[in-house]
Coordinates of C-alpha atoms and ligand atoms in Angstrom, one line a residue:
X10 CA 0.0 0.0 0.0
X11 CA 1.4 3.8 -0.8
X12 CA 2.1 5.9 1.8
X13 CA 1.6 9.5 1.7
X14 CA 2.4 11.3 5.3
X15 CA 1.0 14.4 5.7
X16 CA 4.3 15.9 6.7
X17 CA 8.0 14.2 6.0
X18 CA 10.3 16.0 7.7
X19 CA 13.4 13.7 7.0
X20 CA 12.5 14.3 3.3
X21 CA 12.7 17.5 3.1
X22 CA 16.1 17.7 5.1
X23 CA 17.2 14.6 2.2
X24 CA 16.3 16.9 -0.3
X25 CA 19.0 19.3 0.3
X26 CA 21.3 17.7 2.8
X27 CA 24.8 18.9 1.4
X28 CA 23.7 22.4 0.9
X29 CA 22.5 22.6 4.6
X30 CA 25.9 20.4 5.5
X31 CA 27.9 23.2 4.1
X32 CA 26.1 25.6 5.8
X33 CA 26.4 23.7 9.4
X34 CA 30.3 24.0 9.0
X35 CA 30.4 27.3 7.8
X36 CA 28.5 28.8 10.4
X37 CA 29.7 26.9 13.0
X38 CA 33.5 27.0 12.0
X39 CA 33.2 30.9 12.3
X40 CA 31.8 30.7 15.7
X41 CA 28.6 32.9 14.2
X42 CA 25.5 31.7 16.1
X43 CA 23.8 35.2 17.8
X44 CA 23.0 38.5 15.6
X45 CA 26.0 38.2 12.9
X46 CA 26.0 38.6 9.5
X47 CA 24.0 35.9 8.2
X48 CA 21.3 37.5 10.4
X49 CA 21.5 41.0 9.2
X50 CA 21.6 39.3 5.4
X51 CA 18.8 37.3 5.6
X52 CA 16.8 40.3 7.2
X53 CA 17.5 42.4 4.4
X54 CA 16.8 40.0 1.4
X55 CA 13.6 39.0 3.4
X56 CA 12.6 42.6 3.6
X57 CA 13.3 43.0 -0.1
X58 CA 11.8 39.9 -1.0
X59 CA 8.3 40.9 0.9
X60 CA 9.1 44.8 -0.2
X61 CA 8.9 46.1 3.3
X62 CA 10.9 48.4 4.8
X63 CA 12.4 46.5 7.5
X64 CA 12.6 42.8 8.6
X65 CA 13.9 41.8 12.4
X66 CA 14.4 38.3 12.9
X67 CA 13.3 36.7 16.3
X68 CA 12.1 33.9 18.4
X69 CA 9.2 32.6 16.8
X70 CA 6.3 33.8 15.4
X71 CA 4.5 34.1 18.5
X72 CA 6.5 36.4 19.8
X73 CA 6.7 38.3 16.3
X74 CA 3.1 38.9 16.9
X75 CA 3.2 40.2 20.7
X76 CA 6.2 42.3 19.7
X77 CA 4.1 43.1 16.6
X78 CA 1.3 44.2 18.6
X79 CA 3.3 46.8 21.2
X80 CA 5.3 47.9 18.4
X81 CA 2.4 49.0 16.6
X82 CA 1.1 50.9 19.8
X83 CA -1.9 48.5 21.0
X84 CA -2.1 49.4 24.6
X85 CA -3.4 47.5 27.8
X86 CA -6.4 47.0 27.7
X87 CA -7.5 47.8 24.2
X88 CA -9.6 44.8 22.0
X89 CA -7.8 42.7 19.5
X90 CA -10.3 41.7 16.4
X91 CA -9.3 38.4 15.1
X92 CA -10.7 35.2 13.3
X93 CA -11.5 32.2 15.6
X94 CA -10.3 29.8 12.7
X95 CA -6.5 30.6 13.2
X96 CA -3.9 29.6 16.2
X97 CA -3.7 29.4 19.5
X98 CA -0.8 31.6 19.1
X99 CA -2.6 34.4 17.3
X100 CA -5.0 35.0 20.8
X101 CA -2.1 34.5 22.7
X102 CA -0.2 36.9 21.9
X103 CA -2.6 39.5 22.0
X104 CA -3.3 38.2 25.5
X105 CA 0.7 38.6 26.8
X106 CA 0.5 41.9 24.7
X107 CA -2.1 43.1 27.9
X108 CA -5.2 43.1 24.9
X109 CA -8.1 41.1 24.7
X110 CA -8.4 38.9 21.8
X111 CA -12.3 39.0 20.3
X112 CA -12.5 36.2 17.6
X113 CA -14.9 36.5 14.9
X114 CA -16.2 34.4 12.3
X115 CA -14.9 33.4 9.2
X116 CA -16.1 33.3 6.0
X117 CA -16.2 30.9 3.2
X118 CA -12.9 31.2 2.2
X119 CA -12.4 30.3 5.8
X120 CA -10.3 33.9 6.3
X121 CA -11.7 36.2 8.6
X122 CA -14.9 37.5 7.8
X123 CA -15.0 41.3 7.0
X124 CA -18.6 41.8 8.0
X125 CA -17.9 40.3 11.5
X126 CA -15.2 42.6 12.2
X127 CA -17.2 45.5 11.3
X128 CA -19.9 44.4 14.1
X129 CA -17.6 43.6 16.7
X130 CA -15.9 47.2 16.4
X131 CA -16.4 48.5 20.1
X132 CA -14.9 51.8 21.6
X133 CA -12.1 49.6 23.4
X134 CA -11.6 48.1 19.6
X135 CA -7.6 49.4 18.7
X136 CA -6.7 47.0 16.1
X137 CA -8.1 44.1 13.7
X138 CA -5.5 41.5 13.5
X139 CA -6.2 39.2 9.9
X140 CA -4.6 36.1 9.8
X141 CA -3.6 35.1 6.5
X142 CA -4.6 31.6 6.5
X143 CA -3.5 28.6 4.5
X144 CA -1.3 31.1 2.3
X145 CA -4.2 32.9 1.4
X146 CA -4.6 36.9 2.2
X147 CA -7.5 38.2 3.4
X148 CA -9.7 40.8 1.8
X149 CA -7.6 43.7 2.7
X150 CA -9.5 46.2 1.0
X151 CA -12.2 46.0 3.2
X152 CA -10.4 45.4 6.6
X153 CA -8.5 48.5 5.2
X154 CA -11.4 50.1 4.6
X155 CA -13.4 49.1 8.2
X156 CA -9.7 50.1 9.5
X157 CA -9.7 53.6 8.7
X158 CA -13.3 54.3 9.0
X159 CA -12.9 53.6 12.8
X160 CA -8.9 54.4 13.3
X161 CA -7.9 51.0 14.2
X162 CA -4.8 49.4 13.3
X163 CA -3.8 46.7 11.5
X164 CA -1.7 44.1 12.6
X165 CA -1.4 40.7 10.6
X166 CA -0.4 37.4 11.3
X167 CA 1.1 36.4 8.2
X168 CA 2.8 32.9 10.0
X169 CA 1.5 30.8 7.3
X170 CA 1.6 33.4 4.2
X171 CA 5.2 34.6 3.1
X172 CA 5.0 35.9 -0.7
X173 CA 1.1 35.5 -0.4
X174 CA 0.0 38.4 -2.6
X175 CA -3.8 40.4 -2.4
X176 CA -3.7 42.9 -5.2
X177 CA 0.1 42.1 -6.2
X178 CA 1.1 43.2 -2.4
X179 CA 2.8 40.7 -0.5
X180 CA 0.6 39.6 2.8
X181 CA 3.0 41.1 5.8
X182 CA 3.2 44.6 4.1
X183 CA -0.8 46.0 4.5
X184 CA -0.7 47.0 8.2
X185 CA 1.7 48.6 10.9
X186 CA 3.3 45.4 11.5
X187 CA 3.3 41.9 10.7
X188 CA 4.5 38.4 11.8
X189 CA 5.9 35.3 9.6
X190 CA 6.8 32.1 11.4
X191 CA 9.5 30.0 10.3
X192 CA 8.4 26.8 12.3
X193 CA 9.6 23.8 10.2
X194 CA 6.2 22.7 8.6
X195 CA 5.8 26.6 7.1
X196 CA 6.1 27.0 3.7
X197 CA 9.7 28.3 4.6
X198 CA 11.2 26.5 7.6
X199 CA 13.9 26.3 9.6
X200 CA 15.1 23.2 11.9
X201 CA 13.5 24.7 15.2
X202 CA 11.9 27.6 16.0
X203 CA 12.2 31.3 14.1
X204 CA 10.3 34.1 13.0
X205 CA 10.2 37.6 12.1
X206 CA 8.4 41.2 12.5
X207 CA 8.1 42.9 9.4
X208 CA 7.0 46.5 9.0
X209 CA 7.1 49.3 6.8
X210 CA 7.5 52.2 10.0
X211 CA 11.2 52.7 11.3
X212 CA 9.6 53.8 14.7
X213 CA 7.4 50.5 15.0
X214 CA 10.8 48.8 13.8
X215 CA 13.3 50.5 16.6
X216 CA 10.7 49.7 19.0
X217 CA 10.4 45.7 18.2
X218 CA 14.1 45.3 18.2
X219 CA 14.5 47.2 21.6
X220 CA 11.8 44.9 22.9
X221 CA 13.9 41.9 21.5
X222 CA 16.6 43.0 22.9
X223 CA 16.4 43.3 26.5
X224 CA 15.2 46.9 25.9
X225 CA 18.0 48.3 24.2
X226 CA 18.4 50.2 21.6
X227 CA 20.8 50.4 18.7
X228 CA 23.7 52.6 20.8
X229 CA 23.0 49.5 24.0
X230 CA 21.3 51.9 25.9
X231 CA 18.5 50.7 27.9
X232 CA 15.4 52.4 26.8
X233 CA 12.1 50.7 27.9
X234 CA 11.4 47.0 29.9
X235 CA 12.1 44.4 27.4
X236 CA 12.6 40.4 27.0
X237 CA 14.9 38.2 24.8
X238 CA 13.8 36.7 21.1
X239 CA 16.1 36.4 18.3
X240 CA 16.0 34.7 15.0
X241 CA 19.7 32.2 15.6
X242 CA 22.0 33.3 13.5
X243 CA 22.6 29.1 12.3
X244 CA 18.7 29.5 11.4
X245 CA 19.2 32.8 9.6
X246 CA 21.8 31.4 7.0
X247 CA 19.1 28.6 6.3
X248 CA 16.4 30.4 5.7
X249 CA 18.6 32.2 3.7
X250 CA 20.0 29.8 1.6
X251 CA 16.3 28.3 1.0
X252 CA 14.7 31.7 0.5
X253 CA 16.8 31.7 -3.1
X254 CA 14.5 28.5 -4.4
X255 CA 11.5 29.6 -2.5
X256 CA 9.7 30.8 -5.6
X257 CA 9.9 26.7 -7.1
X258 CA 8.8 25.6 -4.0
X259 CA 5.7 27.7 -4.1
X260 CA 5.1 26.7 -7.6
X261 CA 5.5 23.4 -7.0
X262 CA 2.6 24.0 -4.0
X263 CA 0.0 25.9 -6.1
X264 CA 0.6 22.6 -9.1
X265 CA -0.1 20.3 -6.6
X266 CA -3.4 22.5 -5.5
X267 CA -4.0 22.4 -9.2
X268 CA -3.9 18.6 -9.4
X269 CA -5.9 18.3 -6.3
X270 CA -8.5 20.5 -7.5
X271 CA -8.9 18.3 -10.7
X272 CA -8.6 15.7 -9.2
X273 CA -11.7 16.6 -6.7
X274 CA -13.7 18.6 -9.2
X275 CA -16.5 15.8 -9.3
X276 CA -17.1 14.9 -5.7
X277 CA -20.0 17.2 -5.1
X278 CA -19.3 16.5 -1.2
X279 CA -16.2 18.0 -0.9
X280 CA -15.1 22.0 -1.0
X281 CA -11.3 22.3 -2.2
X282 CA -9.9 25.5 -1.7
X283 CA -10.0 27.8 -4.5
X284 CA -8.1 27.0 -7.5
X285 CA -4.7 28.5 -8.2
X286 CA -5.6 31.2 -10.9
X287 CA -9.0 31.4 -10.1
X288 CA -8.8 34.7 -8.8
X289 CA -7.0 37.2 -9.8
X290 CA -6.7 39.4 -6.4
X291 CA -5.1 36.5 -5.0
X292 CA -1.8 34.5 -5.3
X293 CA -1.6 31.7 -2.6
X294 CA 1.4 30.0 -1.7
X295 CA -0.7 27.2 0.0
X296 CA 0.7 26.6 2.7
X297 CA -1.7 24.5 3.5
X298 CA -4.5 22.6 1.4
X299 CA -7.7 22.7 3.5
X300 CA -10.9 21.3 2.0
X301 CA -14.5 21.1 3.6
X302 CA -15.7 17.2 3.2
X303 CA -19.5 15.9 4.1
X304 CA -18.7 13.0 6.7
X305 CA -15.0 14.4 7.6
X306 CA -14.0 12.1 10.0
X307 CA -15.1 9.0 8.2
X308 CA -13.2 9.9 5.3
X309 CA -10.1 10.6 7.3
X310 CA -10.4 7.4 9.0
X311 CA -10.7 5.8 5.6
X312 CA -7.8 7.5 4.2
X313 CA -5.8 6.7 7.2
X314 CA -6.4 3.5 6.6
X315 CA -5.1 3.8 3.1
X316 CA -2.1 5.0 4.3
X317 CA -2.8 9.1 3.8
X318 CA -2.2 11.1 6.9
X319 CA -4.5 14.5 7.1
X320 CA -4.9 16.4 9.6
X321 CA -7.4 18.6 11.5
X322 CA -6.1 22.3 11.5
X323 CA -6.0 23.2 15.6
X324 CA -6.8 19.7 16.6
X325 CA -10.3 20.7 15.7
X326 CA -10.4 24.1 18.4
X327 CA -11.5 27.6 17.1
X328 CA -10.3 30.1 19.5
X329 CA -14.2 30.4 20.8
X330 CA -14.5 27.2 21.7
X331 CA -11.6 27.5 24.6
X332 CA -14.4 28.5 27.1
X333 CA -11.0 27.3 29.7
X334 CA -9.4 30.9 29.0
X335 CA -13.0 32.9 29.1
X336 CA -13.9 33.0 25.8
X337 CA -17.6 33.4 25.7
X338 CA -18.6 34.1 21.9
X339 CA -20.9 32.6 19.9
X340 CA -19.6 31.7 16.4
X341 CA -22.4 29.2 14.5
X342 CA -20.6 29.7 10.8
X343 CA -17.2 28.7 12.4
X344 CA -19.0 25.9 14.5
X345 CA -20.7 24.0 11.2
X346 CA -16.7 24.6 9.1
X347 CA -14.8 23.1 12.5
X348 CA -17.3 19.7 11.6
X349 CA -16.3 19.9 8.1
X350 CA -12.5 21.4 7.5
X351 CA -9.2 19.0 6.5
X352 CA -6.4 19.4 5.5
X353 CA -4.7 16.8 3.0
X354 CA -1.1 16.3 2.6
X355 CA 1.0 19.5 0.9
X356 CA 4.1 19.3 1.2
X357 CA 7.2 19.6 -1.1
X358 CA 8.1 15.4 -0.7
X359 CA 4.5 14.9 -2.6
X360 CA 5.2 13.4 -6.2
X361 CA 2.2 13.9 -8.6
X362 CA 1.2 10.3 -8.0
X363 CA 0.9 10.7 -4.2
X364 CA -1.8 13.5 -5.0
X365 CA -2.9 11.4 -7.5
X366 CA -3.4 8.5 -4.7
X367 CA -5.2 10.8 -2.6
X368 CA -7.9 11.8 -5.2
X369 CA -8.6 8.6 -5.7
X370 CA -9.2 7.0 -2.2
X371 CA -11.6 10.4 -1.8
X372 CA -13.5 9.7 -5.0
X373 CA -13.7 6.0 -4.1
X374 CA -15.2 6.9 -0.4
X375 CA -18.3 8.7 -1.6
X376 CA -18.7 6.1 -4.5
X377 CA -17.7 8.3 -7.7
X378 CA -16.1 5.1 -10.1
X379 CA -12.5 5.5 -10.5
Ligands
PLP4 C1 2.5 28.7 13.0 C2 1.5 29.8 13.3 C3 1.7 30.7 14.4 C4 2.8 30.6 15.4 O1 4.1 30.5 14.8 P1 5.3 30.0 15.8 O2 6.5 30.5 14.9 O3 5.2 28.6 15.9 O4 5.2 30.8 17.0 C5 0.9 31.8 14.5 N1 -0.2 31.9 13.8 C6 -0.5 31.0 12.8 C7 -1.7 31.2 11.9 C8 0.4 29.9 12.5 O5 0.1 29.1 11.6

């Protein structure tokens, strides 16, 4: 029987062993691991590559976004508007930013749903924070235009988006701020945990490296209260080294969308995700491919036992639904997608026949004749 894992890590690190060997010695041979010059290069050609201003490498994405957040000026206090269909991490950091996080609902494209922002605006409401799910970027027109209408600002969690594009503009460059996560099943990953802050404001810029920094500023003075996250340096040269290719691997992504979507065109009980070129305000990077199926978990079982590992994006948990930490909306749209949503296997180790595979075993579970 095939076997198509959702995720292969070994397979990826396979695919370009030597290059990452070489990097291993040279890094470590020089003794660079903290904030050298692989760091400051890699920040620079990630700015470039996004065409923002400025780029800061740190932690993880989580704390990209709570640095984001008081970077950006979203005081104690103040409401955070967000999706319920995105991370943990996402409320989280809104949460150690001293905000509260107000999930809303999403839409059908499963990205937060300008219309619920719009009614949850309060006058505690400082800033709508999108998340650009799946590689996909939200409608930014309208959160711009919400935005401005009732001064709030715009912070985006772009953790699963780099070179995701609304309009031509690269998701990460709409708002003050934004956060990209370079955990090792993103789109670009590193071999641990890394992330980075990305803005187009040299004040909101100074500020999220001085709160990176222990509160320091460029000249080492201490400035404000700060903590510690930085992007390692061993990580930077990487990311670097596989931001040079990343434009195959995201073409390689949105053809194995495009075989998936072929593939799944005539099983009327399944939703793929929109179609590569379908739209032309929007160039995903598909980070991940999540589909709406009629009787989800039977057909995961069944593919499971078919050897096809999918997976249930936040083990099945909207934000809303962690009553635990005092969440008390209620989100019936995000409800009735959270009993339908599944991701199938995207990853760079798929070969056409794996996807093939895949199709297949879903066709055959709701009967269509192969
Ligand atoms: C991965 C992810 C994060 C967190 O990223 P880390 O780098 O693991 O902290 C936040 N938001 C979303 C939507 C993510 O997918």
């Amino acid at each position: 029987m095939p076997s198509v894992p959702f995720f292969n890590y070994p397979a990826l690190f396979a695919a370009q062993e030597a290059g990452f060997q070489a990097i291993f010695s040279d890094v470590g041979r020089r003794g660079a691991f903290i904030k050298q010059k692989d760091l400051e290069d890699f920040e620079t050609s990630l700015a470039s590559f996004l065409g923002v201003r400025h780029a800061l490498g740190v932690g993880n994405a989580t704390d990209g976004l709570e640095v984001a957040l008081l970077a950006a000026g979203v005081e104690e206090g103040g409401e955070v508007i967000l999706s319920s269909h995105t991370m943990l991490a996402t409320a989280a950091a809104v949460h150690s930013a001293g905000a509260r996080p107000v999930p809303v609902e999403c839409g059908a494209d499963h990205l937060i749903d300008p219309a619920a922002v719009e009614a949850a605006v309060s006058a505690r409401t400082r800033a709508i924070l999108p998340t650009q799910l799946n590689g996909r970027t939200c409608d930014m027109d309208a959160l711009r235009r919400i935005a401005g209408h009732h001064g709030l600002l715009i912070v985006e969690d772009a953790a699963q988006a780099l070179g995701s594009r609304y309009k031509g503009q690269c998701a990460g460059s709409f708002g003050a701020s934004a956060a990209i996560s370079f955990y090792p099943a993103k789109v670009l990953g590193c071999f641990g945990d890394g992330g980075a802050v990305v803005t187009n404001d040299t004040r909101v810029h100074e500020h999220a490296s001085e709160l990176c920094n222990f509160g320091r500023n460029a000249a080492g003075d201490v400035v404000r209260w700060g903590f510690n996250s930085r992007l390692d340096n061993l990580h930077a040269a990487i990311l670097h080294f596989q931001l040079r290719s990343y434009g195959q691997a995201v073409c390689r992504r949105r053809r194995i969308a495009t075989l998936y979507g072929e593939g799944l065109n005539e099983v009327a009980e399944v939703v793929p995700p929109p179609a590569p070129d379908s739209d032309p305000n929007h160039f995903d990077i598909f980070q991940n491919y999540e589909i709406e199926a009629e009787r989800r978990d039977d057909l995961k079982q069944y593919l499971k036992d078919r050897g096809i590992g999918t997976l249930i994006q936040w083990n099945g948990e909207a934000i809303h639904h962690l009553t635990v930490l005092g969440f008390t909306q209620h989100l019936p749209y995000t409800d009735w997608l959270f009993t339908r949503m599944l991701m199938l296997p995207m990853n760079l180790s798929l070969s056409d026949d794996d996807v093939h595979y895949v199709c297949a075993n879903v066709r055959s579970f709701y009967g269509y004749p192969q």
